[in-house]
Structures are given as C-alpha cells and as structure tokens.
Amino acid sequence: MTTPSSASPALPSSAAQGHPVLGHPVHAAPPRLPHDLRGRWIALLFVACFALVAVPILTHPLPPLSDYVNHLARMHVIAALPDDPDIARFYYLKWSILPNVMMDLIVPVIERVTDIYTAGEIYTLMCFALIAGGTLTLNRALFGMWSALPLVAFPLLYNAIFLIGVMNYYFGIGLALFALAAWAFLRDKPWPWRFVISTLFVVALFFCHLFAAGVYGVGLLAFELDRLRQGRGRPWGPRLATFVAAGLPFLPIVPLLIASPTWGLSTENIWEPQGKVEGLEMVVNVYFDFVAVLLTAVVLGAAIWAARHRLLHVHSLMLPLLLVAGVVYLAMPRVVFASYMADQRLPVAIAFFVLAAMRADLRHRLARRGFAVVLILLLAVRVGEVQVVWDRLSQWTGAFRQSVEQIKPGSRILVAYADINGGNDPRDLGLVHAACLAMIEKSSLVTTAFAVKGKQILRVHEPYRSHVDTEDGTPPQIEQLLVTEEEPSADGPRYWDLWPQNFEYVYVLFTERGAPNPDGDRLKLVFEGERFQLYQVVPPSAPPS
C-alpha cells in the first residue's frame, strides 16, 4: 500500500521526489503509474449508480425519514404564503441570518414548477449527487487523475444519519467535499483565488448548516497539516504563516454567527460519552444489521486484499484526517447550539473524505470488471434493503395520508405519544413528524412544526404561538393530556394545557391496533392506522358523545 502526497497531483510524492517507497532504495526504478477505468467508463458507472440509488426516492414521494416531512411542510408554507389564508392565519416567516436555510432557499423555488413532494425528491437527489460528485472530485484533486474507487460512496448515501432527515446538513456534506477539492486544486496557484473561493464556500456552508462548515474546517486543517509536514527542511516561519492563513476564510462565520439568532442558543451544549461508538456504526447501519456487516466485510476484505498486493494507494492526507477528525469527534458535545446528535453526524461526513483519499490500481481487466460488478452488487443490496423496508412502511404513510383527508382545512392539531419511547426504532421514524402532512394538505396548525427561534425561519402568529412547541421538544404523553384537560400544568404552562379548548384534532402516535379511546368524553375516534390514531376533539361546550 503506497501513500501518495499532495505535493504532486499525478504521481506519489516519493516517486516525484526520489524518496523510498516501502523500503525500496532511492535509486530503485520509479513505481509504475496506477491504472484505472477510463474517464468515460467512470462517468457511465457514476450515472448507473446514481440511477440505482435514486430508485427508493423516486418510488416513495414521502420517504419515511424522521424530520423530512416537517422540513417539507415548512417549504410548502414558504411557497404558499401569503396566498393561502389559513396558512397565513397561523404562520409567518422571519427571515434572518440562520445557519440552516439551504433547503428553505432551494425547495420553494422548485415548487413553483412542480408539487412539493416532487420538489423534495429533486432536492434529495441533489444532495446525493453533490456528495457522490464531491467525493469523486476531491479524489481527482488529490491524485491528479480520475479514479473509480470513490464511487464506493454510493452505497453509503443511505445511512442512519440520512434516516433522521437532516437535509440541510446532508446538502452541506457535498458542498464541503467540493470546497476542499477547490482548495486542493488551487493550493499552488496565486493565493487570492484560493482564499476568495474558499471564503465563498465557507459562507455557503454556513447557510447550509453550521456543522457542515465545521466538516470543511476539519478537512482543511488535515490538508494543511499534511502540507506542513511535507515542507520539512524549509524555513519554519513562512510555513507556519501559510498554515495559519488557511483559517482566514472562516473569519466571516464569527460576525455571521453573532448576528444570528442562533447565537442565543450558544449555551445549550451537552457532552455525552455514550453513543460515540454508535455514531461510527451510523455510517453503515440503516435497517438490517446483517446488511451493514456484509457491506463492511466486503469493503474491508477488498481493501486488505488490494493493500497486500500493493494495489491500494492511500493519500498522505489520510493520517492527519483521521487524527483531526478523531480528536474533534471525541471532544464534540452531543448537543451543540441546541442541535441534537451533533457529534454523531461527523463520522458519516468524514467517511466520504476518507474514500476520496484512496485510489486502487485497476491495472488488470479482470480487476476493472470485478470492481464494477462488486460495486453494483453492493449498491443493489443497500438499495434493496431500503426499498423493501420503505415499501412496507409506505403502508403506514399511505394510511396517514388517508387520515389527513378526514381533517377539516384550517384546523388546529395536537400531537401526542402513547409510548414515550416511540420513534427510537428506525422503522418508526416516518411517523414522528407525519402529522405535518396536514400543513401541506389541509393548511393546518400542527404543534410539532419546526418553529424554533435560532433554528428555523417559521414563526407562529398570536394567539396560537403559546399552543405550539417552540423548543423542539418531545410531544406530551397521553397521560399528560388527561391531567391538563381542565386546568394548567402544576409546574408551569405547557402548550398542551387546556387542549380541548385550543385544538380540534389530536394525533396519538405509537399506539397498538385497537387501543382504547383514552378520553371518551373529549375525544372521538376518526381514523385508526397502524401505530397511530386520529381523534376529533369534542369541545367543552358540546355534550359528550
């Protein structure tokens, strides 16, 4: 296994500079150039992989991702205001400097020419294309030639972090890969271009997600540490000055963050030691453990075989990348700026950078064909896993859409849990925010809609603001509703207090089929599906049914 450097884009630095490679003396013959698939075959394989990975998205307009439908509902509100009177009665927009608005800027524009569900599909596929294309492009910037190995990124596009539905962050991962690729391409060019373009990338990444800008920072720090190491023997002062100057493009983040309402969340940080291993597993885990184990075993086995036969080339960026990312990951809190799973999002992003820092020598025709076949098979297994589960879960989402049809337009909807642990199973994620469908289909007020100051641009008009969750918390359990039916919470006001007066419908999530009506005096069952029930509220002034 050889270790190319960024000093020469086309050749390993040891060959270009006459350094020993794997114990060979300096006077040994230079190593042979690595072979790979031709550019047009790499492009064709990219298109084939992209078409395959798009199948679950295109066949499921409403994928069972946790936060996805909540974000999609906000996109619809942005596009519908001010023309929809019911939406305008409940919601308004508060545009400000927020590090979480890329989807808000793109999807409503797409919705002008199509429906909101298709717009969401297009945006999701844009995220996939950015990540896969960014991995391929960064690899090209590091090695000086196109390689097929980064196409292994395609099977990783579906992962446990994607199931959460963090769509702005996912877009930012792809942009961060292109940002580091641009820096590598321009590293030995006149400095103004490099700094201007990098600054533009940093600003764009900030508006994608603050964590996405951090991912680029990790990659850039690792890259410059590698360059600093390569410059041994040169004067220390200029090398250190160049290293420090690489951080200048990140300076705009400081005034942007201070001017943002997100700064008000800067004290809401929680560090947890548990879950660090789980964060690593999220890179390959989706639904079935055996699929994750199979994919990991095949990739590791192929990498070990290629390394033993000196066919795997690892860029010198790899070591500082793993060291920097490892230190940041261990030190990073679980909650940063009130955003949960902050640390666990990092390994997925770094996995694509790791792939970009490797290439394989596909000198033999059998190796080239074998790589293409194995890649397609791995991707087919991963896509098949997602497709099978989503087909089954679509029965739930389909039933949920039927329940929304029973809701009167412009209604106020409260979401409650029958099981406090609901949503922990990946198969439950599609139900967590499914009630937000009523915002799209019925222009309704939904208590779980993302309307948190410092996180989203969506706001709720008075007098409804006190009746929705503005802290992105867990919905109340049904027992909590029963004790606040006629009087407020004893330990302080809650948005669900006196709910029969303030809401017209209640969604109870994570129930069992045939679960009894929890409050026959105030709730009338309207629709029952797998794992949820929709009740119409009987107003206090009306006689019980």
Coordinates of C-alpha atoms in Angstrom, one line a residue:
M1 CA 0.0 0.0 0.0
T2 CA 1.6 3.3 -1.1
T3 CA 0.9 6.7 0.4
P4 CA 0.8 9.5 -2.3
S5 CA 1.1 13.1 -1.2
S6 CA -0.5 16.3 -2.3
A7 CA 2.9 17.6 -3.5
S8 CA 2.5 16.1 -6.9
P9 CA -1.0 15.6 -8.3
A10 CA -0.3 12.8 -10.7
L11 CA 2.5 10.8 -9.0
P12 CA 3.2 9.7 -5.5
S13 CA 5.5 12.2 -3.8
S14 CA 8.0 9.5 -3.2
A15 CA 8.3 8.9 -6.9
A16 CA 8.4 12.6 -7.8
Q17 CA 11.0 13.5 -5.1
G18 CA 13.0 10.3 -5.1
H19 CA 12.0 9.2 -1.6
P20 CA 12.0 5.5 -0.7
V21 CA 8.7 3.6 -1.1
L22 CA 8.0 0.6 1.1
G23 CA 11.7 0.1 1.8
H24 CA 12.9 0.5 -1.8
P25 CA 16.1 2.5 -2.1
V26 CA 16.1 5.9 -3.7
H27 CA 18.0 4.6 -6.8
A28 CA 15.2 2.0 -7.4
A29 CA 13.1 2.3 -10.6
P30 CA 10.2 4.6 -10.2
P31 CA 6.9 2.8 -9.4
R32 CA 4.6 2.1 -12.3
L33 CA 1.7 4.6 -12.8
P34 CA -1.6 3.3 -11.4
H35 CA -4.2 2.3 -13.9
D36 CA -7.9 2.9 -13.6
L37 CA -11.1 2.9 -15.6
R38 CA -11.1 5.4 -18.4
G39 CA -12.9 8.6 -17.8
R40 CA -16.0 7.8 -19.9
W41 CA -16.4 4.5 -18.1
I42 CA -16.2 6.2 -14.7
A43 CA -18.8 8.7 -15.8
L44 CA -21.0 5.8 -17.1
L45 CA -20.6 3.9 -13.8
F46 CA -21.5 7.1 -11.9
V47 CA -24.7 7.5 -13.9
A48 CA -25.6 3.9 -13.4
C49 CA -25.0 4.1 -9.6
F50 CA -26.9 7.3 -9.4
A51 CA -29.9 5.8 -11.2
L52 CA -29.9 2.9 -8.9
V53 CA -29.6 4.9 -5.7
A54 CA -32.4 7.2 -6.9
V55 CA -35.0 4.3 -7.0
P56 CA -36.2 4.5 -3.4
I57 CA -36.5 8.2 -3.6
L58 CA -38.4 8.3 -6.9
T59 CA -40.8 5.5 -5.8
H60 CA -41.5 7.0 -2.4
P61 CA -42.6 10.6 -2.7
L62 CA -42.9 10.7 1.1
P63 CA -39.9 8.7 2.4
P64 CA -40.2 7.5 6.0
L65 CA -37.5 9.9 7.3
S66 CA -37.9 11.5 10.7
D67 CA -37.5 15.2 10.1
Y68 CA -38.1 15.2 6.4
V69 CA -41.9 15.8 6.3
N70 CA -41.5 18.6 8.9
H71 CA -39.0 20.4 6.7
L72 CA -41.1 19.7 3.6
A73 CA -44.1 21.3 5.3
R74 CA -42.1 24.4 6.1
M75 CA -41.1 24.6 2.4
H76 CA -44.7 24.5 1.5
V77 CA -45.6 27.3 3.9
I78 CA -42.8 29.4 2.4
A79 CA -44.2 28.8 -1.1
A80 CA -47.9 29.2 -0.1
L81 CA -47.6 32.5 1.8
P82 CA -49.4 34.8 1.6
D83 CA -51.8 33.3 -0.9
D84 CA -53.2 30.6 1.4
P85 CA -55.5 32.4 4.0
D86 CA -55.4 29.5 6.5
I87 CA -51.6 29.2 6.4
A88 CA -51.3 33.0 6.7
R89 CA -53.6 32.9 9.7
F90 CA -51.3 30.6 11.6
Y91 CA -47.8 31.2 10.2
Y92 CA -45.4 33.9 9.1
L93 CA -41.8 34.0 8.1
K94 CA -39.0 35.7 10.0
W95 CA -36.0 35.8 7.6
S96 CA -32.7 36.3 9.4
I97 CA -29.1 35.1 9.3
L98 CA -29.5 31.4 10.1
P99 CA -27.1 28.5 9.5
N100 CA -29.8 26.2 8.5
V101 CA -31.7 27.6 5.5
M102 CA -30.3 26.0 2.3
M103 CA -33.4 23.8 1.8
D104 CA -35.6 26.9 2.5
L105 CA -33.9 28.7 -0.3
I106 CA -34.0 25.9 -2.9
V107 CA -37.1 23.8 -2.5
P108 CA -39.8 26.6 -2.6
V109 CA -38.3 27.7 -5.9
I110 CA -38.6 24.2 -7.3
E111 CA -42.1 24.0 -6.0
R112 CA -43.1 26.9 -8.4
V113 CA -42.8 24.5 -11.3
T114 CA -43.9 21.2 -9.6
D115 CA -45.6 19.9 -6.5
I116 CA -44.0 20.0 -3.1
Y117 CA -43.4 16.2 -3.0
T118 CA -41.5 16.2 -6.3
A119 CA -39.6 19.3 -5.2
G120 CA -38.4 17.3 -2.1
E121 CA -37.4 14.4 -4.3
I122 CA -35.4 16.7 -6.5
Y123 CA -33.6 18.3 -3.6
T124 CA -32.8 14.9 -2.0
L125 CA -31.3 13.7 -5.3
M126 CA -29.3 16.9 -5.5
C127 CA -27.8 16.0 -2.1
F128 CA -26.9 12.6 -3.3
A129 CA -25.3 14.0 -6.5
L130 CA -23.3 16.6 -4.5
I131 CA -21.9 14.0 -2.1
A132 CA -21.0 11.4 -4.7
G133 CA -19.7 14.0 -7.1
G134 CA -17.8 15.8 -4.4
T135 CA -16.1 12.6 -3.3
L136 CA -15.1 11.9 -6.9
T137 CA -13.9 15.5 -7.5
L138 CA -11.8 15.6 -4.2
N139 CA -10.2 12.4 -5.2
R140 CA -9.3 13.9 -8.6
A141 CA -7.8 17.0 -6.9
L142 CA -5.7 14.8 -4.5
F143 CA -4.4 12.3 -7.0
G144 CA -4.4 14.3 -10.3
M145 CA -6.5 11.8 -12.2
W146 CA -10.0 10.3 -12.1
S147 CA -10.5 7.2 -10.2
A148 CA -13.3 4.7 -9.8
L149 CA -12.8 3.9 -6.2
P150 CA -14.7 6.9 -4.8
L151 CA -17.8 5.5 -6.4
V152 CA -18.0 3.4 -3.3
A153 CA -19.6 6.5 -1.8
F154 CA -22.9 5.5 -3.4
P155 CA -23.7 2.6 -1.0
L156 CA -23.0 4.9 1.9
L157 CA -25.5 7.6 0.9
Y158 CA -28.2 5.7 2.7
N159 CA -27.2 5.6 6.4
A160 CA -28.6 6.1 9.8
I161 CA -28.0 9.9 9.8
F162 CA -29.9 10.2 6.5
L163 CA -32.8 8.4 8.1
I164 CA -33.0 11.3 10.6
G165 CA -33.8 13.6 7.7
V166 CA -31.2 16.3 8.4
M167 CA -31.5 17.6 4.9
N168 CA -29.6 20.9 5.2
Y169 CA -26.6 19.1 6.7
Y170 CA -26.7 16.5 4.0
F171 CA -26.5 19.1 1.3
G172 CA -23.6 20.7 3.2
I173 CA -21.6 17.5 3.3
G174 CA -21.5 17.5 -0.5
L175 CA -20.6 21.2 -0.6
A176 CA -17.8 20.7 1.9
L177 CA -16.3 18.0 -0.3
F178 CA -16.2 20.3 -3.3
A179 CA -14.8 23.1 -1.1
L180 CA -11.8 21.0 -0.1
A181 CA -11.4 19.9 -3.7
A182 CA -11.3 23.5 -4.8
W183 CA -8.7 24.3 -2.1
A184 CA -6.5 21.4 -3.3
F185 CA -6.8 22.4 -6.9
L186 CA -5.8 26.0 -6.1
R187 CA -3.3 25.3 -3.4
D188 CA -0.2 26.0 -5.6
K189 CA -2.0 28.8 -7.6
P190 CA -1.9 32.5 -6.7
W191 CA -3.3 32.9 -3.2
P192 CA -6.1 35.4 -3.9
W193 CA -8.1 33.0 -5.9
R194 CA -7.8 30.3 -3.3
F195 CA -8.9 32.5 -0.4
V196 CA -11.8 34.2 -2.3
I197 CA -13.2 30.9 -3.4
S198 CA -12.7 29.2 -0.1
T199 CA -14.5 32.2 1.7
L200 CA -17.4 31.9 -0.7
F201 CA -17.6 28.2 0.1
V202 CA -17.5 28.9 3.9
V203 CA -20.3 31.4 3.7
A204 CA -22.4 29.0 1.6
L205 CA -21.7 26.2 4.1
F206 CA -22.7 28.4 7.0
F207 CA -26.1 28.8 5.4
C208 CA -26.3 25.0 4.8
H209 CA -25.6 24.1 8.4
L210 CA -23.0 25.3 11.0
F211 CA -21.8 21.7 11.3
A212 CA -21.2 21.5 7.6
A213 CA -18.8 24.4 7.8
G214 CA -17.1 22.5 10.7
V215 CA -16.7 19.5 8.4
Y216 CA -14.9 21.6 5.9
G217 CA -12.8 23.0 8.7
V218 CA -11.7 19.5 9.7
G219 CA -10.8 18.6 6.2
L220 CA -8.9 21.8 5.6
L221 CA -7.0 21.6 8.8
A222 CA -6.0 18.0 8.0
F223 CA -4.9 19.1 4.5
E224 CA -2.7 21.9 5.7
L225 CA -1.2 19.7 8.5
D226 CA -0.2 17.3 5.7
R227 CA 1.3 20.2 3.7
L228 CA 3.1 21.4 6.8
R229 CA 4.6 18.0 7.3
Q230 CA 5.8 17.8 3.7
G231 CA 7.6 21.1 4.0
R232 CA 10.1 19.9 6.4
G233 CA 13.5 21.4 5.7
R234 CA 12.1 24.7 4.6
P235 CA 12.2 27.8 6.8
W236 CA 9.7 27.3 9.7
G237 CA 8.3 30.9 9.8
P238 CA 6.8 31.1 6.3
R239 CA 5.4 27.5 6.6
L240 CA 3.7 28.4 9.8
A241 CA 2.4 31.7 8.4
T242 CA 0.9 29.8 5.5
F243 CA -0.6 27.2 7.8
V244 CA -2.3 29.8 10.0
A245 CA -3.5 31.9 7.0
A246 CA -5.5 28.9 5.8
G247 CA -8.0 29.6 8.5
L248 CA -8.7 33.2 7.3
P249 CA -11.7 32.1 5.0
F250 CA -13.5 31.0 8.2
L251 CA -13.5 34.5 9.7
P252 CA -16.9 35.5 8.2
I253 CA -18.5 32.9 10.4
V254 CA -17.8 34.9 13.5
P255 CA -19.8 38.0 12.6
L256 CA -22.5 35.9 10.9
L257 CA -23.0 33.8 14.0
I258 CA -23.0 36.7 16.4
A259 CA -25.6 38.5 14.2
S260 CA -27.7 35.3 14.0
P261 CA -30.5 34.4 16.5
T262 CA -28.7 31.1 16.7
W263 CA -26.2 32.8 18.9
G264 CA -28.8 32.8 21.6
L265 CA -28.6 29.0 21.7
S266 CA -24.8 29.0 22.2
T267 CA -25.1 27.9 25.8
E268 CA -27.3 24.9 25.1
N269 CA -24.5 22.3 24.8
I270 CA -24.4 18.9 26.3
W271 CA -21.5 16.4 26.2
E272 CA -22.2 12.7 26.5
P273 CA -19.7 9.9 26.4
Q274 CA -22.3 7.3 25.5
G275 CA -23.1 7.0 21.8
K276 CA -19.6 7.6 20.3
V277 CA -19.4 4.0 19.1
E278 CA -23.0 4.2 17.9
G279 CA -22.0 7.3 15.8
L280 CA -19.4 5.2 14.0
E281 CA -22.0 2.5 13.4
M282 CA -24.3 5.0 11.8
V283 CA -22.0 5.2 8.8
V284 CA -23.1 1.8 7.6
N285 CA -26.2 1.0 9.6
V286 CA -29.6 1.5 8.0
Y287 CA -32.3 -1.1 8.9
F288 CA -30.7 -4.6 8.9
D289 CA -27.5 -5.3 10.9
F290 CA -26.6 -8.2 8.6
V291 CA -26.6 -5.9 5.6
A292 CA -24.3 -3.5 7.4
V293 CA -22.0 -6.3 8.4
L294 CA -22.0 -7.7 4.8
L295 CA -21.1 -4.4 3.2
T296 CA -18.4 -3.7 5.8
A297 CA -16.9 -7.1 5.4
V298 CA -16.8 -6.9 1.6
V299 CA -15.2 -3.5 1.5
L300 CA -12.7 -4.2 4.2
G301 CA -11.8 -7.6 2.6
A302 CA -11.3 -6.0 -0.8
A303 CA -9.2 -3.2 0.8
I304 CA -7.0 -5.7 2.6
W305 CA -6.5 -7.8 -0.5
A306 CA -5.6 -4.7 -2.6
A307 CA -3.2 -3.5 0.1
R308 CA -1.5 -6.8 0.3
H309 CA -1.0 -6.8 -3.5
R310 CA 0.2 -3.1 -3.4
L311 CA -2.8 -2.1 -5.5
L312 CA -4.3 0.3 -2.9
H313 CA -2.9 3.8 -2.8
V314 CA -3.6 6.0 0.2
H315 CA -3.0 9.7 0.1
S316 CA -0.8 11.3 2.8
L317 CA -3.9 13.3 3.8
M318 CA -5.4 10.2 5.3
L319 CA -3.4 10.1 8.6
P320 CA -3.9 13.8 9.6
L321 CA -7.6 13.5 8.5
L322 CA -8.2 10.5 10.8
L323 CA -6.3 12.2 13.7
V324 CA -8.0 15.5 13.4
A325 CA -11.5 14.0 12.9
G326 CA -10.9 11.6 15.8
V327 CA -9.9 14.3 18.2
V328 CA -12.8 16.5 17.2
Y329 CA -15.3 13.6 17.4
L330 CA -14.2 12.6 20.9
A331 CA -14.3 16.2 22.1
M332 CA -17.5 17.2 20.4
P333 CA -20.7 17.5 22.6
R334 CA -23.8 15.5 21.8
V335 CA -25.8 18.8 21.7
V336 CA -24.4 21.9 20.2
F337 CA -26.4 25.1 19.8
A338 CA -29.4 23.1 20.9
S339 CA -29.0 20.7 18.0
Y340 CA -29.0 17.0 19.0
M341 CA -26.7 14.3 17.6
A342 CA -24.1 17.0 16.8
D343 CA -21.1 14.6 17.3
Q344 CA -22.8 11.6 15.7
R345 CA -23.2 13.4 12.4
L346 CA -19.5 13.8 11.9
P347 CA -18.3 10.2 11.1
V348 CA -20.7 10.0 8.1
A349 CA -19.2 13.1 6.6
I350 CA -15.6 12.0 7.3
A351 CA -16.3 8.6 5.6
F352 CA -16.7 10.4 2.3
F353 CA -13.4 12.3 2.8
V354 CA -11.7 9.0 3.6
L355 CA -12.9 7.5 0.4
A356 CA -11.7 10.5 -1.5
A357 CA -8.2 9.9 -0.1
M358 CA -7.8 6.5 -1.6
R359 CA -7.5 5.0 -5.1
A360 CA -7.0 1.5 -6.4
D361 CA -4.7 0.3 -9.2
L362 CA -7.1 -1.5 -11.6
R363 CA -4.3 -2.5 -14.0
H364 CA -5.8 -5.8 -15.0
R365 CA -9.0 -6.1 -17.0
L366 CA -10.4 -8.6 -14.5
A367 CA -9.8 -6.2 -11.7
R368 CA -11.6 -3.4 -13.5
R369 CA -14.6 -5.6 -14.3
G370 CA -14.6 -7.1 -10.9
F371 CA -14.7 -3.7 -9.2
A372 CA -17.6 -2.6 -11.3
V373 CA -19.6 -5.8 -10.6
V374 CA -18.9 -5.7 -6.9
L375 CA -19.8 -2.0 -6.7
I376 CA -23.1 -2.5 -8.4
L377 CA -23.9 -5.6 -6.3
L378 CA -23.1 -3.7 -3.0
L379 CA -25.3 -0.8 -4.1
A380 CA -28.1 -3.2 -5.2
V381 CA -28.0 -4.8 -1.7
R382 CA -28.2 -1.5 0.1
V383 CA -30.9 -0.1 -2.3
G384 CA -32.8 -3.4 -2.0
E385 CA -32.7 -3.1 1.8
V386 CA -34.1 0.4 1.8
Q387 CA -36.7 -0.3 -0.9
V388 CA -38.0 -3.4 0.9
V389 CA -38.4 -1.6 4.2
W390 CA -39.8 1.6 2.6
D391 CA -42.4 -0.4 0.6
R392 CA -43.6 -1.9 3.9
L393 CA -43.5 1.4 5.8
S394 CA -45.4 3.1 2.9
Q395 CA -48.5 1.3 4.1
W396 CA -48.2 3.4 7.3
T397 CA -47.6 6.6 5.5
G398 CA -50.3 5.8 3.0
A399 CA -52.8 5.3 5.8
F400 CA -51.6 8.5 7.4
R401 CA -52.4 10.5 4.3
Q402 CA -55.9 8.9 4.3
S403 CA -56.3 10.1 7.9
V404 CA -55.3 13.7 6.9
E405 CA -58.2 13.6 4.4
Q406 CA -60.6 13.5 7.4
I407 CA -59.3 16.8 8.8
K408 CA -61.1 20.0 8.0
P409 CA -59.0 22.7 6.3
G410 CA -57.5 25.3 8.7
S411 CA -57.8 23.1 11.8
R412 CA -55.5 23.1 14.9
I413 CA -53.9 19.7 15.5
L414 CA -52.2 18.5 18.7
V415 CA -49.7 15.6 18.5
A416 CA -49.3 13.3 21.5
Y417 CA -47.4 10.0 22.2
A418 CA -48.9 6.8 23.5
D419 CA -45.4 5.5 24.0
I420 CA -42.6 7.8 25.3
N421 CA -40.0 5.5 23.5
G422 CA -41.8 5.9 20.2
G423 CA -39.6 6.9 17.4
N424 CA -36.4 5.2 18.7
D425 CA -36.8 2.3 16.2
P426 CA -35.7 3.3 12.7
R427 CA -38.9 1.8 11.4
D428 CA -40.9 4.4 13.5
L429 CA -39.1 7.4 12.2
G430 CA -41.6 8.1 9.4
L431 CA -44.3 8.6 12.0
V432 CA -42.5 11.1 14.2
H433 CA -43.4 14.2 12.1
A434 CA -46.1 12.7 9.8
A435 CA -48.8 15.0 11.3
C436 CA -47.1 17.9 9.5
L437 CA -48.7 16.5 6.3
A438 CA -51.8 18.4 7.5
M439 CA -49.9 21.6 7.0
I440 CA -49.4 20.7 3.3
E441 CA -52.7 19.0 2.6
K442 CA -55.1 21.0 4.9
S443 CA -53.3 24.2 5.7
S444 CA -53.5 23.3 9.4
L445 CA -51.7 24.3 12.5
V446 CA -49.6 21.4 13.9
T447 CA -47.9 21.6 17.3
T448 CA -44.7 19.8 16.2
A449 CA -43.9 22.0 13.2
F450 CA -40.3 23.3 13.4
A451 CA -40.7 26.9 14.5
V452 CA -37.8 27.4 16.9
K453 CA -36.1 30.8 17.1
G454 CA -32.5 30.4 16.1
K455 CA -33.1 27.3 14.1
Q456 CA -35.9 28.0 11.5
I457 CA -37.5 31.0 9.8
L458 CA -41.0 29.7 10.5
R459 CA -43.0 31.6 13.2
V460 CA -46.5 31.2 14.6
H461 CA -48.9 34.1 15.0
E462 CA -50.5 35.1 18.2
P463 CA -52.7 33.8 19.8
Y464 CA -51.6 30.4 18.5
R465 CA -47.9 30.7 19.5
S466 CA -48.5 29.6 23.1
H467 CA -50.2 26.5 21.7
V468 CA -47.3 25.0 19.7
D469 CA -43.9 23.6 20.6
T470 CA -41.3 26.3 20.1
E471 CA -38.5 24.4 21.7
D472 CA -38.3 21.3 19.5
G473 CA -39.2 19.0 22.4
T474 CA -40.9 15.7 22.7
P475 CA -44.7 15.7 22.4
P476 CA -46.7 15.1 25.5
Q477 CA -47.8 11.6 26.5
I478 CA -51.5 10.9 26.5
E479 CA -51.4 10.8 30.3
Q480 CA -50.1 14.4 30.4
L481 CA -53.1 15.4 28.3
L482 CA -55.6 13.9 30.7
V483 CA -54.3 15.8 33.7
T484 CA -54.3 19.1 31.9
E485 CA -57.7 18.8 30.3
E486 CA -59.4 21.3 32.6
E487 CA -56.5 23.0 34.4
P488 CA -53.0 24.1 33.5
S489 CA -49.8 22.1 34.4
A490 CA -48.8 22.4 38.0
D491 CA -45.1 23.1 37.2
G492 CA -45.6 25.8 34.7
P493 CA -47.6 26.5 31.5
R494 CA -47.3 23.9 28.7
Y495 CA -48.5 24.4 25.1
W496 CA -51.0 21.5 25.5
D497 CA -52.6 22.9 28.6
L498 CA -56.4 23.1 28.3
W499 CA -56.2 21.3 25.0
P500 CA -59.9 20.7 24.5
Q501 CA -60.3 24.5 24.2
N502 CA -57.4 25.1 21.8
F503 CA -57.4 22.2 19.4
E504 CA -59.8 20.5 17.1
Y505 CA -57.9 17.2 16.4
V506 CA -55.4 15.1 18.3
Y507 CA -53.0 12.6 16.7
V508 CA -51.9 9.9 19.1
L509 CA -48.7 8.2 17.8
F510 CA -47.1 4.8 18.5
T511 CA -50.3 3.1 19.6
E512 CA -51.3 -0.5 19.2
R513 CA -54.1 -1.6 16.9
G514 CA -57.4 -1.5 18.8
A515 CA -56.0 0.7 21.6
P516 CA -59.0 2.1 23.6
N517 CA -60.0 5.7 23.4
P518 CA -58.0 7.4 26.2
D519 CA -60.7 10.1 26.9
G520 CA -64.2 9.1 25.7
D521 CA -65.7 12.4 26.9
R522 CA -63.4 14.6 24.9
L523 CA -62.1 12.5 22.0
K524 CA -64.0 10.9 19.1
L525 CA -62.1 8.4 17.0
V526 CA -61.9 9.5 13.4
F527 CA -59.3 7.2 11.9
E528 CA -57.1 4.4 13.1
G529 CA -54.0 3.2 11.3
E530 CA -51.0 1.0 12.1
R531 CA -49.3 2.7 15.1
F532 CA -51.4 5.8 15.2
Q533 CA -54.9 7.1 15.8
L534 CA -56.6 10.4 14.8
Y535 CA -59.2 11.8 17.2
Q536 CA -61.6 14.8 16.8
V537 CA -61.8 16.9 19.9
V538 CA -65.3 17.3 21.5
P539 CA -65.3 20.9 22.6
P540 CA -66.1 21.5 26.3
S541 CA -69.3 23.4 25.4
A542 CA -70.6 20.4 23.5
P543 CA -72.3 17.5 25.3
P544 CA -70.1 14.3 25.5
S545 CA -70.9 11.7 22.8

